[in-house]
Short mmCIF file of C-alpha atoms and ligand atoms in Angstrom, two decimals:
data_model
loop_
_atom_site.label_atom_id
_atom_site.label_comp_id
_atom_site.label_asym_id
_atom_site.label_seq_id
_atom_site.Cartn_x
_atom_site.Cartn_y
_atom_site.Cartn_z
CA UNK U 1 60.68 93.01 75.75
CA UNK U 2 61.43 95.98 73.48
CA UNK U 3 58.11 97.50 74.70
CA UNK U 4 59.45 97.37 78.31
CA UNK U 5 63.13 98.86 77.17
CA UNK U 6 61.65 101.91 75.40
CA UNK U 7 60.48 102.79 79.06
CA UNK U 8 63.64 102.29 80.88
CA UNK U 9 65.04 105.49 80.94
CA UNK U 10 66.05 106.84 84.70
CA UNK U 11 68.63 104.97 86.22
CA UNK U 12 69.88 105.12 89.85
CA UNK U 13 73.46 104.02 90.78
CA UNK U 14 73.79 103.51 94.61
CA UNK U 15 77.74 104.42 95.49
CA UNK U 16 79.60 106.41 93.22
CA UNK U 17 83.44 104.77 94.54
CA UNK U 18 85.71 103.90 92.06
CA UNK U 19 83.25 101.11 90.96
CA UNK U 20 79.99 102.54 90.87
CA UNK U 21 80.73 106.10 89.46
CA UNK U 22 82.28 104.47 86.39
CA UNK U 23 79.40 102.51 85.77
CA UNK U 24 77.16 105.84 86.38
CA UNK U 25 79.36 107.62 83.92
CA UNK U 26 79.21 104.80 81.33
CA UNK U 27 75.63 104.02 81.33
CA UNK U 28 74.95 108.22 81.24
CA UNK U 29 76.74 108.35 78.16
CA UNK U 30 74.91 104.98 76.28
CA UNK U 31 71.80 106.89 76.08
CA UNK U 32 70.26 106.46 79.91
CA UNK U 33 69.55 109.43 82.59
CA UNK U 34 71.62 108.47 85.63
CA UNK U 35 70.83 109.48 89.46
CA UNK U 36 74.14 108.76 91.47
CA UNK U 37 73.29 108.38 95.24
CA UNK U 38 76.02 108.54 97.92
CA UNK U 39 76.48 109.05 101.32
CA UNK U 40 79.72 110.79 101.17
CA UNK U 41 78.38 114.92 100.37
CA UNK U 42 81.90 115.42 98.76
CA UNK U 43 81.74 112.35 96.00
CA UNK U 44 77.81 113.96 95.30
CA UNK U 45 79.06 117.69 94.95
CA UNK U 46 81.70 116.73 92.88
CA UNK U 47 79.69 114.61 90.30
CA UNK U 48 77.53 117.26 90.44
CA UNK U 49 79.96 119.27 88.90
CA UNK U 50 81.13 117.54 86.15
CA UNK U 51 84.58 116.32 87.90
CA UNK U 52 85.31 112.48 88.73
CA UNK U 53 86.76 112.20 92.40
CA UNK U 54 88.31 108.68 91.63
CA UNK U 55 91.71 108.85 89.61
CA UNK U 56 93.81 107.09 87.45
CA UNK U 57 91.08 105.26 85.62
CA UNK U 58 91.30 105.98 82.06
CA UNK U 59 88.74 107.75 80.48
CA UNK U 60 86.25 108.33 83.31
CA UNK U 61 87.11 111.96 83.76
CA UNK U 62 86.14 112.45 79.86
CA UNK U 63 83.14 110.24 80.82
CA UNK U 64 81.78 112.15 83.84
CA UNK U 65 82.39 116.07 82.16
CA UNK U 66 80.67 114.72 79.09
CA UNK U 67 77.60 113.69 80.83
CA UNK U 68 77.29 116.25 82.87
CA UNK U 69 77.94 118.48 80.16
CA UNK U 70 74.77 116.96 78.63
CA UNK U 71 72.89 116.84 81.78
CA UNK U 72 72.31 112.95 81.36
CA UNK U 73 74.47 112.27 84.91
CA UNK U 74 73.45 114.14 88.50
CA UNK U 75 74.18 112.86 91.81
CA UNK U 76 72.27 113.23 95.49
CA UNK U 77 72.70 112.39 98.93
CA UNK U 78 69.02 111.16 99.13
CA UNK U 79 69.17 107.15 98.04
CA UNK U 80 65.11 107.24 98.35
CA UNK U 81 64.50 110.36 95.72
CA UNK U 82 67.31 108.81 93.30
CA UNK U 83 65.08 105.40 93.73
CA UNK U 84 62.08 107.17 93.21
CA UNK U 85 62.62 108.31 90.14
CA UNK U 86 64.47 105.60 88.54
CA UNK U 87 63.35 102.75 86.56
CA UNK U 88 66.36 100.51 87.53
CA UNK U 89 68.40 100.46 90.16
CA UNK U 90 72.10 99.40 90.26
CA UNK U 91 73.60 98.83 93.90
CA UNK U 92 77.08 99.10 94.16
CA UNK U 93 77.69 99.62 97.79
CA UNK U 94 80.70 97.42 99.45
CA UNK U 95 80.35 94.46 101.74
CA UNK U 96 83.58 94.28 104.04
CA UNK U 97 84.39 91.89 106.31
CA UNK U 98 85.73 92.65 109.57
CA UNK U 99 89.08 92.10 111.74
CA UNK U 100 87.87 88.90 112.71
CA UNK U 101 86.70 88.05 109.10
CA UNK U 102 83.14 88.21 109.68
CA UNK U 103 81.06 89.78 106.97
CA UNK U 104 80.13 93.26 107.49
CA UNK U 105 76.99 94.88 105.96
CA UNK U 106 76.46 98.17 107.57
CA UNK U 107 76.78 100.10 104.49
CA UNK U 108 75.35 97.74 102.13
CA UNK U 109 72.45 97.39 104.82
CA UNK U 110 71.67 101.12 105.03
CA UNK U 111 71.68 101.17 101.12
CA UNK U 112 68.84 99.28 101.10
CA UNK U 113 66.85 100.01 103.48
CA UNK U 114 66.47 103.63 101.54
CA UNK U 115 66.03 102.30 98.30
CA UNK U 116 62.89 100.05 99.82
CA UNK U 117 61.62 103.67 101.00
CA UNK U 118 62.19 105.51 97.79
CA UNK U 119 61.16 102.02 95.24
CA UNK U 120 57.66 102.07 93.30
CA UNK U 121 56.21 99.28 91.15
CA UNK U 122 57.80 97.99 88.29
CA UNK U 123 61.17 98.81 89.37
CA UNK U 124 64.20 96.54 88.27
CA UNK U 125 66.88 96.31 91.19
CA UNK U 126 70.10 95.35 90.38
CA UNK U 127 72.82 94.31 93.33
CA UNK U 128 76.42 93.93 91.47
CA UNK U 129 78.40 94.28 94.81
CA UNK U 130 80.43 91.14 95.64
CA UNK U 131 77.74 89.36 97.81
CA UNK U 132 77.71 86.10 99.80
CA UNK U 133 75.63 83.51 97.90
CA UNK U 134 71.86 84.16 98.65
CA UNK U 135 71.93 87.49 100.21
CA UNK U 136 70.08 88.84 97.47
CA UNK U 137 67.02 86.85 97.59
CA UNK U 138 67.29 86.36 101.43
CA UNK U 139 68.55 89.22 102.95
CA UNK U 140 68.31 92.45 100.65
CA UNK U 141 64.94 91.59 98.18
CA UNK U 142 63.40 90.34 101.58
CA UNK U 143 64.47 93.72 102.75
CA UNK U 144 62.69 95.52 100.28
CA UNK U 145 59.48 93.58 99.91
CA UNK U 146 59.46 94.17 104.19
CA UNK U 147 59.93 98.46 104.26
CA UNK U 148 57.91 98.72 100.27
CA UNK U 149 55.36 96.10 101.06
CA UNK U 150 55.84 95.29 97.37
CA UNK U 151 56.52 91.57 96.13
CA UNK U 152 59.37 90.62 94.45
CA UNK U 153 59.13 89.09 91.03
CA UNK U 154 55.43 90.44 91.01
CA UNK U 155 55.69 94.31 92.14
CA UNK U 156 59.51 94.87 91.53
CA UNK U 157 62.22 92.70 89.90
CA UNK U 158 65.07 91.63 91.47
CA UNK U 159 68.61 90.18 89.59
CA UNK U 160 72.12 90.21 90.37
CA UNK U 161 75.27 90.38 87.90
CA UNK U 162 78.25 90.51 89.65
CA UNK U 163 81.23 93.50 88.94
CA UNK U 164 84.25 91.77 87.63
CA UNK U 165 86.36 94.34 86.52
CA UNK U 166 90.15 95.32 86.98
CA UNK U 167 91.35 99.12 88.51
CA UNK U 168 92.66 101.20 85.95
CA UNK U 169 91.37 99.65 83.18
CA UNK U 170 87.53 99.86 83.93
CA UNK U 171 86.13 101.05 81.35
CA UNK U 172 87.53 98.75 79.14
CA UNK U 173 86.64 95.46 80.87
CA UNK U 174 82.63 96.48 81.33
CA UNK U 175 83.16 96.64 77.18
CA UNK U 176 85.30 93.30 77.03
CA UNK U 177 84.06 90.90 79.65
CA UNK U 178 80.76 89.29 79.47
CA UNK U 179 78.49 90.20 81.63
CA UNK U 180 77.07 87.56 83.95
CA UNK U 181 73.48 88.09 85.29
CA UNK U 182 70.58 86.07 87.40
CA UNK U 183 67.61 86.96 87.71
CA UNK U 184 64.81 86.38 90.70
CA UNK U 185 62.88 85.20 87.62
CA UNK U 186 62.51 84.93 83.61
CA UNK U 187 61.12 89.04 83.67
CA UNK U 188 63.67 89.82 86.17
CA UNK U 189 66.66 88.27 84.24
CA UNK U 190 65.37 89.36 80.83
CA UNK U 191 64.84 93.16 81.72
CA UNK U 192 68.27 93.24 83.37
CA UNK U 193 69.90 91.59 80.19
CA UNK U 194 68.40 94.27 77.73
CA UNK U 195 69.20 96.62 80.07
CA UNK U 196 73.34 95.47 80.37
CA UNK U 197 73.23 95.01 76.06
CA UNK U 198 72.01 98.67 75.96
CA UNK U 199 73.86 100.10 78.91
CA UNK U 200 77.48 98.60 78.20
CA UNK U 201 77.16 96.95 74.76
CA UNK U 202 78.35 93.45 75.72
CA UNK U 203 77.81 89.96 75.50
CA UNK U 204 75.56 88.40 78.72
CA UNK U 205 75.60 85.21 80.20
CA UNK U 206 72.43 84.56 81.60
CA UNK U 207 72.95 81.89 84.42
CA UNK U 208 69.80 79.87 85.82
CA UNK U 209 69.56 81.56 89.18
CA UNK U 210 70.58 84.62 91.70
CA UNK U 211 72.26 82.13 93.45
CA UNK U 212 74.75 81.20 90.51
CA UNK U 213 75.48 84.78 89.84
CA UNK U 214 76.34 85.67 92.74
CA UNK U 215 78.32 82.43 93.00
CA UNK U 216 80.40 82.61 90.10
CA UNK U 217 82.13 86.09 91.33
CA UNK U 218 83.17 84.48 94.78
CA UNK U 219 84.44 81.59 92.93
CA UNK U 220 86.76 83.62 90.48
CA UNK U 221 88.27 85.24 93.19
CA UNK U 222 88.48 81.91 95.25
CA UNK U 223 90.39 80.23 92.27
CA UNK U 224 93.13 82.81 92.14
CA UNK U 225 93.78 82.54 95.41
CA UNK U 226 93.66 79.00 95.38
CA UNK U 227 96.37 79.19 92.23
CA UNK U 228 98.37 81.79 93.92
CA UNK U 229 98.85 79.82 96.58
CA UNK U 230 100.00 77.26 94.96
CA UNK U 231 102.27 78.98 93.29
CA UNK U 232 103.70 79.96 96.49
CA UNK U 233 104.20 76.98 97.93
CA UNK U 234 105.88 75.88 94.80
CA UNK U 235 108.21 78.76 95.02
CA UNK U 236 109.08 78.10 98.71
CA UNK U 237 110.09 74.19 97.63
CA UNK U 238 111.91 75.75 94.70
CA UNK U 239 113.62 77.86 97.07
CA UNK U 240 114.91 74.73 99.03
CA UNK U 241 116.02 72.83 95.74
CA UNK U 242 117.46 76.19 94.56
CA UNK U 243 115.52 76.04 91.79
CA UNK U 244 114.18 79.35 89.66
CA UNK U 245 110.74 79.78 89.78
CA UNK U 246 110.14 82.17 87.40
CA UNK U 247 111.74 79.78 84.66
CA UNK U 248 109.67 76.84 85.91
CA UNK U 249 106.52 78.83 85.53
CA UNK U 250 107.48 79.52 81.92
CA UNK U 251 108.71 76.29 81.26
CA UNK U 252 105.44 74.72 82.53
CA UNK U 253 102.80 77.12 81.14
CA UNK U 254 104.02 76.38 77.67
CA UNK U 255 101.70 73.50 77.74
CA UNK U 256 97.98 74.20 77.45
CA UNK U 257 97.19 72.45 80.52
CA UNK U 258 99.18 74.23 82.64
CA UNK U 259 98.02 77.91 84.07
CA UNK U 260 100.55 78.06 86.90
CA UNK U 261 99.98 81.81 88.78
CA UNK U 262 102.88 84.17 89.74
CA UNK U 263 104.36 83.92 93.28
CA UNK U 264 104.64 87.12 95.35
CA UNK U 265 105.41 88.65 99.23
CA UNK U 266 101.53 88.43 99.75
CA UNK U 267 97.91 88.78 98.07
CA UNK U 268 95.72 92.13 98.69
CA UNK U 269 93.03 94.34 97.52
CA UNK U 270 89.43 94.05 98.44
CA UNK U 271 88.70 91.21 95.91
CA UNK U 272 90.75 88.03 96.29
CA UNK U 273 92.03 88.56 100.31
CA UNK U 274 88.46 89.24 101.04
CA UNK U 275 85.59 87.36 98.80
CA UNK U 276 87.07 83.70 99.75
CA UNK U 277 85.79 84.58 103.41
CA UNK U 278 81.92 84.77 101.74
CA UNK U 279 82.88 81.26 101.47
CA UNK U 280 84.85 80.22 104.59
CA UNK U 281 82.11 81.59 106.72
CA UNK U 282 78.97 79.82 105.51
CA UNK U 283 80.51 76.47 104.96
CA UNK U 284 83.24 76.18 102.79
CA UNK U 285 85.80 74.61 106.16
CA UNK U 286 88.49 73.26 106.40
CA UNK U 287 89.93 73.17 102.88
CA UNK U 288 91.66 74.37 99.93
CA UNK U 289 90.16 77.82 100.12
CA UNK U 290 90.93 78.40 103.77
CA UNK U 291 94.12 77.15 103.62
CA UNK U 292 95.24 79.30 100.60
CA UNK U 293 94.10 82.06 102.08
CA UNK U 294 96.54 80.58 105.31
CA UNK U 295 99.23 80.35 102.66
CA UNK U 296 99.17 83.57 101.42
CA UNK U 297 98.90 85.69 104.49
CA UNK U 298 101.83 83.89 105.54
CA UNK U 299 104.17 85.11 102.68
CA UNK U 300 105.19 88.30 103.93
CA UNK U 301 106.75 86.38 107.05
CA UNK U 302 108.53 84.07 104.63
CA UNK U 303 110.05 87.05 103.02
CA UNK U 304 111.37 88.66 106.62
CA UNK U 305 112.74 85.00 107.64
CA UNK U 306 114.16 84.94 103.93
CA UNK U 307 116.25 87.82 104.99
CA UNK U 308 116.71 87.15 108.35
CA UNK U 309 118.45 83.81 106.99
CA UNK U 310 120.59 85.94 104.71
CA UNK U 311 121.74 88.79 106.96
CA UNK U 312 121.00 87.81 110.57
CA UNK U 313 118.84 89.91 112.94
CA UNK U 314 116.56 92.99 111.55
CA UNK U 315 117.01 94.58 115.20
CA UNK U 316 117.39 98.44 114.90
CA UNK U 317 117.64 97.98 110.80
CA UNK U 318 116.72 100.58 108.43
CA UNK U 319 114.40 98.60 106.10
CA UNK U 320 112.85 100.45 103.13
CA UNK U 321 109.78 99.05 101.37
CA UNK U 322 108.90 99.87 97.93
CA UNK U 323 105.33 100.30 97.70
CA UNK U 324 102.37 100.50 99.91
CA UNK U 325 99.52 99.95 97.70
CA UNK U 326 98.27 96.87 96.98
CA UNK U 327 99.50 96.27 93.67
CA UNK U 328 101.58 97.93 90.81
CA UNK U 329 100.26 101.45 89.80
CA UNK U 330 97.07 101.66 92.25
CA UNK U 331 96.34 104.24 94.60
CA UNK U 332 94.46 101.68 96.81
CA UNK U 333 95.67 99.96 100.52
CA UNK U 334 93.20 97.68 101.28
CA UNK U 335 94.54 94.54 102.31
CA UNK U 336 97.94 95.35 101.01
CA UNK U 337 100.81 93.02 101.85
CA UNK U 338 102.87 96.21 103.41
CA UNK U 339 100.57 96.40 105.89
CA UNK U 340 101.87 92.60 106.92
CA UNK U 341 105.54 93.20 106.11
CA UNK U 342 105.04 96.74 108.29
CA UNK U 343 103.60 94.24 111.40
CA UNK U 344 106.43 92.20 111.18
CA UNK U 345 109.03 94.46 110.85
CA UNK U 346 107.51 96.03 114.03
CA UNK U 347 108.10 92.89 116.04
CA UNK U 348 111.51 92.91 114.73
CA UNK U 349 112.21 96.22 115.99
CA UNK U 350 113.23 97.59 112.71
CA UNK U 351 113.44 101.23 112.01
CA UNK U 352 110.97 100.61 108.80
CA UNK U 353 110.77 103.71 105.47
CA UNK U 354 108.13 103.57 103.06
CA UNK U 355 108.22 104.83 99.51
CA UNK U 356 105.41 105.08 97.33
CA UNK U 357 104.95 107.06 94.34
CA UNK U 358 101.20 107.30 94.48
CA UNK U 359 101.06 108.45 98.25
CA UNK U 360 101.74 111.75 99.57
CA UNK U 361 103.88 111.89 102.79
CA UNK U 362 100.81 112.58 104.82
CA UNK U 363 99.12 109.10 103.50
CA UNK U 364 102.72 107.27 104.16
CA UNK U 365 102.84 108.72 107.70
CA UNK U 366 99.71 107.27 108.97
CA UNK U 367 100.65 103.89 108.45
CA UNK U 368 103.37 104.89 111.48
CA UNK U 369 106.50 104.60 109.25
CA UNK U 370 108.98 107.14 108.04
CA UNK U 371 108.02 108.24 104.44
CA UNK U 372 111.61 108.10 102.26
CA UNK U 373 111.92 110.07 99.19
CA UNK U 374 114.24 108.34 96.84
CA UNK U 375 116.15 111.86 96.58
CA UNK U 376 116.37 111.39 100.01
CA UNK U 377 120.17 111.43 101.42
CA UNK U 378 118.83 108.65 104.05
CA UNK U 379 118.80 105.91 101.37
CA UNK U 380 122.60 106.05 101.82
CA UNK U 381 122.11 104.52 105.22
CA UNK U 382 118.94 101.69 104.33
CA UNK U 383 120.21 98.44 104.90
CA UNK U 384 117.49 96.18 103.10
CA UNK U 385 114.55 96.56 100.47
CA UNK U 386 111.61 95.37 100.36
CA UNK U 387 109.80 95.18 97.00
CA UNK U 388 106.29 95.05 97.41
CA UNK U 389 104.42 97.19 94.79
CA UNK U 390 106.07 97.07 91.37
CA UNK U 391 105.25 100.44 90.30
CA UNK U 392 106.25 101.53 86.81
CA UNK U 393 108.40 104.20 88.47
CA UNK U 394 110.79 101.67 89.92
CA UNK U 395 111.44 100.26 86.82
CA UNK U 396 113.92 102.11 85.75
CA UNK U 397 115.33 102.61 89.81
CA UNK U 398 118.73 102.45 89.89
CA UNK U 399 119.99 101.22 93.25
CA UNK U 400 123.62 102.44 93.54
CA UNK U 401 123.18 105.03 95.81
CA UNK U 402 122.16 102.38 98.29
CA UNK U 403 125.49 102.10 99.26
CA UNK U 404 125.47 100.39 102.59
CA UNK U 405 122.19 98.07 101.35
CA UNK U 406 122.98 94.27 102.06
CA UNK U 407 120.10 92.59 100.51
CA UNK U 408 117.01 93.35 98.23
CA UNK U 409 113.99 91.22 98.75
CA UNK U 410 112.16 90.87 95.24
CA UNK U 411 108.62 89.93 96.47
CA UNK U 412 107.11 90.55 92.68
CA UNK U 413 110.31 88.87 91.13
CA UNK U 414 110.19 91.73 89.24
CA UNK U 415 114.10 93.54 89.45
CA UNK U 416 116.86 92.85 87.63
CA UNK U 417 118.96 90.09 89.71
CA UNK U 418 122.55 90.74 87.58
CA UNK U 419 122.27 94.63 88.13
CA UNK U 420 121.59 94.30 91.67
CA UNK U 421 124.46 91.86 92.07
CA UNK U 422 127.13 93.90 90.07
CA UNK U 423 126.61 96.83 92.67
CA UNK U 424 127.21 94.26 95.76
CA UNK U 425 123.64 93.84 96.97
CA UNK U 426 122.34 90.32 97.15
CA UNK U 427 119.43 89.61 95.95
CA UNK U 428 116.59 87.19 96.59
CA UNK U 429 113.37 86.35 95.13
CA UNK U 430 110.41 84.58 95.85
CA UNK U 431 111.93 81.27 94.61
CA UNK U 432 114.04 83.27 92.72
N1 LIG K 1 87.28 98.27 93.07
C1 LIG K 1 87.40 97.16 92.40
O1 LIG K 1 88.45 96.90 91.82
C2 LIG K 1 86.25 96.17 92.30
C3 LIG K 1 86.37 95.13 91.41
C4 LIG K 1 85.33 94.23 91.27
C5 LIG K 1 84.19 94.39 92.05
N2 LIG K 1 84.08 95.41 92.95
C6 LIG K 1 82.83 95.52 93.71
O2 LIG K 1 82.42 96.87 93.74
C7 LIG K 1 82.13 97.25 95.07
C8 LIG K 1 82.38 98.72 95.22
O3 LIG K 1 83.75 98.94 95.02
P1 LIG K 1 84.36 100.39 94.88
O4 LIG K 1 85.79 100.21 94.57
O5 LIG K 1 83.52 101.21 93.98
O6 LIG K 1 84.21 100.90 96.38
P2 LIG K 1 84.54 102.38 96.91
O7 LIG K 1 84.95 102.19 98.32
O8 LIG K 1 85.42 103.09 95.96
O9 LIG K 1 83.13 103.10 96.86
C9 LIG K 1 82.03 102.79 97.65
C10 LIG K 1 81.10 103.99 97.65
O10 LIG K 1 79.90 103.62 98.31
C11 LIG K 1 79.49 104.75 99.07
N3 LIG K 1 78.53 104.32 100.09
C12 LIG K 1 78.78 103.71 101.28
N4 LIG K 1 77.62 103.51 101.94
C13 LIG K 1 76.63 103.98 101.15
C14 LIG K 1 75.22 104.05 101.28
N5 LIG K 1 74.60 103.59 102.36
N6 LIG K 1 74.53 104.62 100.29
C15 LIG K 1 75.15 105.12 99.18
N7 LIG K 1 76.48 105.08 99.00
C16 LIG K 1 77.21 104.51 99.97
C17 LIG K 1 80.77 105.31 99.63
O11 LIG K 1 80.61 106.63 100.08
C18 LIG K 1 81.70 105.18 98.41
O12 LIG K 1 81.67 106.34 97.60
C19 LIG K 1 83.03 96.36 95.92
O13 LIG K 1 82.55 96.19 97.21
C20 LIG K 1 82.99 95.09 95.14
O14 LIG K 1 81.86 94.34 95.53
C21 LIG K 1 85.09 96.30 93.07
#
């Protein structure tokens, strides 16, 4: 096994996003000579010199300059050369699904089909994107062995170890969490353990099959969704018995049995709103994981009705939400629950203001809402807030120069209730 290691040197990384550069920049600093490939000409002449194009993840701009610097990390345009002179190959490419929640694999697809061009014998491929259980076998290493006329398990080696990590703290979760890999076969799984111990200097768990690999990841994100969901419906009943969530949660959870989740206005990102789906669609009907995904979706309308019920019609009412990311401190929209609370609000013929630190007017505008600063001398005239992103700039927001704002809607249960109260504004949680 050694033997083999001393000889994997040249790594390629297919898609250098937010995901895959890190790992680029990680695995060209442990000792390995990286190849980034990626479509998008500005992410490859930016690599290329020595700057990180994803920001706000600590430590990857250090990363990136330093290998550069020593000439261990270079990116190209051309998947096939970086494959052709690479040893192993990491894919890193998204899978989306579409408006109708099919899965959608055009850029995965096209990934692949020039790594089976550029691929010679003895080459380890790695997938880590999120993947729909048996689309590495079936759909991608079948790819390959079709375009290379190489066999896998014989010619190349095929595994999968899902990416598990958390925005913004990267780095430090390829370090912490265990790496989970399958492998097509016993070479397959061994050479892409050695390589992970080397690469990112953590502990493996080496599961039985591709199948289970790519399994597990779908499955973590199907459980949170699962628990978030029920800790929205328990916040809605909570609501109805005027009962405070927050303190049941804490109250609960101080029994090891208990793990209850946080409730919130709505789920997003590209991980939990999306992976469940890899599910739903080859099987998985009809229960708890379609229906939590039904449950969640539906909590941004809970939070309009919420206020509705408080303050009567939204009809020509300013409503400002805080936050159009996805979550607290991320520049990232996908599947954020503004983009819900912005539908709604539409219907309701609202006049709707966004704020978000992280955005630049520009960004805000496109979403077809009116970008408010919070110096702004509108904000005198907003009528109800929306909390959506808990951003560690609103922390310390003080809301008194709202002064004709009726209610706040907490949908992170995040504000401080008596504050808001003193200064006239009601305020409501999500069964808070
Ligand atoms: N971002 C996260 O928090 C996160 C967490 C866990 C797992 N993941 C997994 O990582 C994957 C990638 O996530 P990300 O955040 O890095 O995505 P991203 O959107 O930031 O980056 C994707 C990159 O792939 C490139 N690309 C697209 N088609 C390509 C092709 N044919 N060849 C080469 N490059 C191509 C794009 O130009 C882009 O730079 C996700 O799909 C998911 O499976 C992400």
């Amino acid at each position: 096994m050694t033997e083999i290691n001393q000889t994997l040197k040249n790594v390629a990384v297919v898609g250098l996003g937010k995901i895959g550069l890190t790992l680029a920049a990680v695995f060209a600093n442990n000792g390995f000579n990286v190849y980034g490939a990626d479509i998008n000409e500005e992410v490859v002449a930016s690599v290329n010199q020595g700057k990180s194009h994803v920001k706000n993840e600590p430590g990857l701009e250090q990363l990136v300059e330093n290998a550069h610097r020593h000439r261990t990390l270079t990116a190209t345009s051309n998947t096939s050369e970086a494959v052709s002179q690479s040893e192993i190959v990491v894919v890193i490419v998204p899978v989306l699904i579409d408006e109708q929640n099919n899965v959608d694999y055009c850029f995965i697809d096209q990934a692949v089909e020039a790594i089976a061009k550029g691929i010679k014998k003895g080459t380890l491929v790695i997938f880590e994107t999120t993947l729909p259980t048996g689309d590495t076998r079936n759909r991608f290493g079948k790819k390959i062995e079709d375009v290379s006329n190489l066999i896998a398990g014989e010619d190349f080696y095929l595994a999968y170890s899902p990416e598990r990590v958390y925005s913004n703290r990267i780095i430090e979760d390829l370090k912490n969490y265990p790496k989970v890999v399958g492998g097509l076969n016993e070479a397959s799984l061994k050479i892409a353990s050695s390589f992970y111990q080397k690469a990112l200097n953590c502990n493996l768990i080496e599961v039985s099959s591709l199948e289970t690999a790519e399994f597990s990841k779908v499955a973590e994100c199907v459980y949170r969704d699962v628990n978030i969901a029920l800790a929205n419906e328990l916040a809605k009943f909570a609501d109805q018995k005027g009962v405070n969530i927050p303190e049941v949660i804490a109250a609960s959870n101080s029994q090891p049995f208990s793990n209850l989740h946080f409730p919130g206005v709505g789920v997003g990102g590209h991980c939990i709103p999306i992976y469940p789906y890899f599910f739903i669609n080859r099987g998985l009907k009809n229960g708890l994981t379609q229906l939590a995904r039904e449950v969640n979706d539906k909590m941004s309308d809970y939070a309009i009705t919420k206020i509705e019920n408080t303050i009567g019609s939204l009809h020509h009412k300013n409503v400002l939400i805080l936050g159009l990311a996805f979550r607290e401190n991320v520049k990232e929209t996908t599947k954020s629950s503004t983009l819900l609370l912005i539908d709604h609000l539409k219907q309701k013929q609202a006049n709707i203001f966004l704020n978000d630190p992280l955005f630049s007017d520009n960004e805000i505008a496109k979403y077809a809402v009116t970008p408010l600063s919070l110096n702004d001398k509108m904000i005198s005239k907003i009528d109800v807030i929306i909390l959506q992103a808990f951003h560690k700039q609103y922390e310390s927001l003080d809301f008194k120069d709202f002064i004709n704002c009726r209610i706040i809607l907490d949908g992170r249960n995040s504000l401080n209730k008596e504050l808001i109260n003193q200064l006239g504004i009601r305020y409501k949680g999500i069964g808070n």
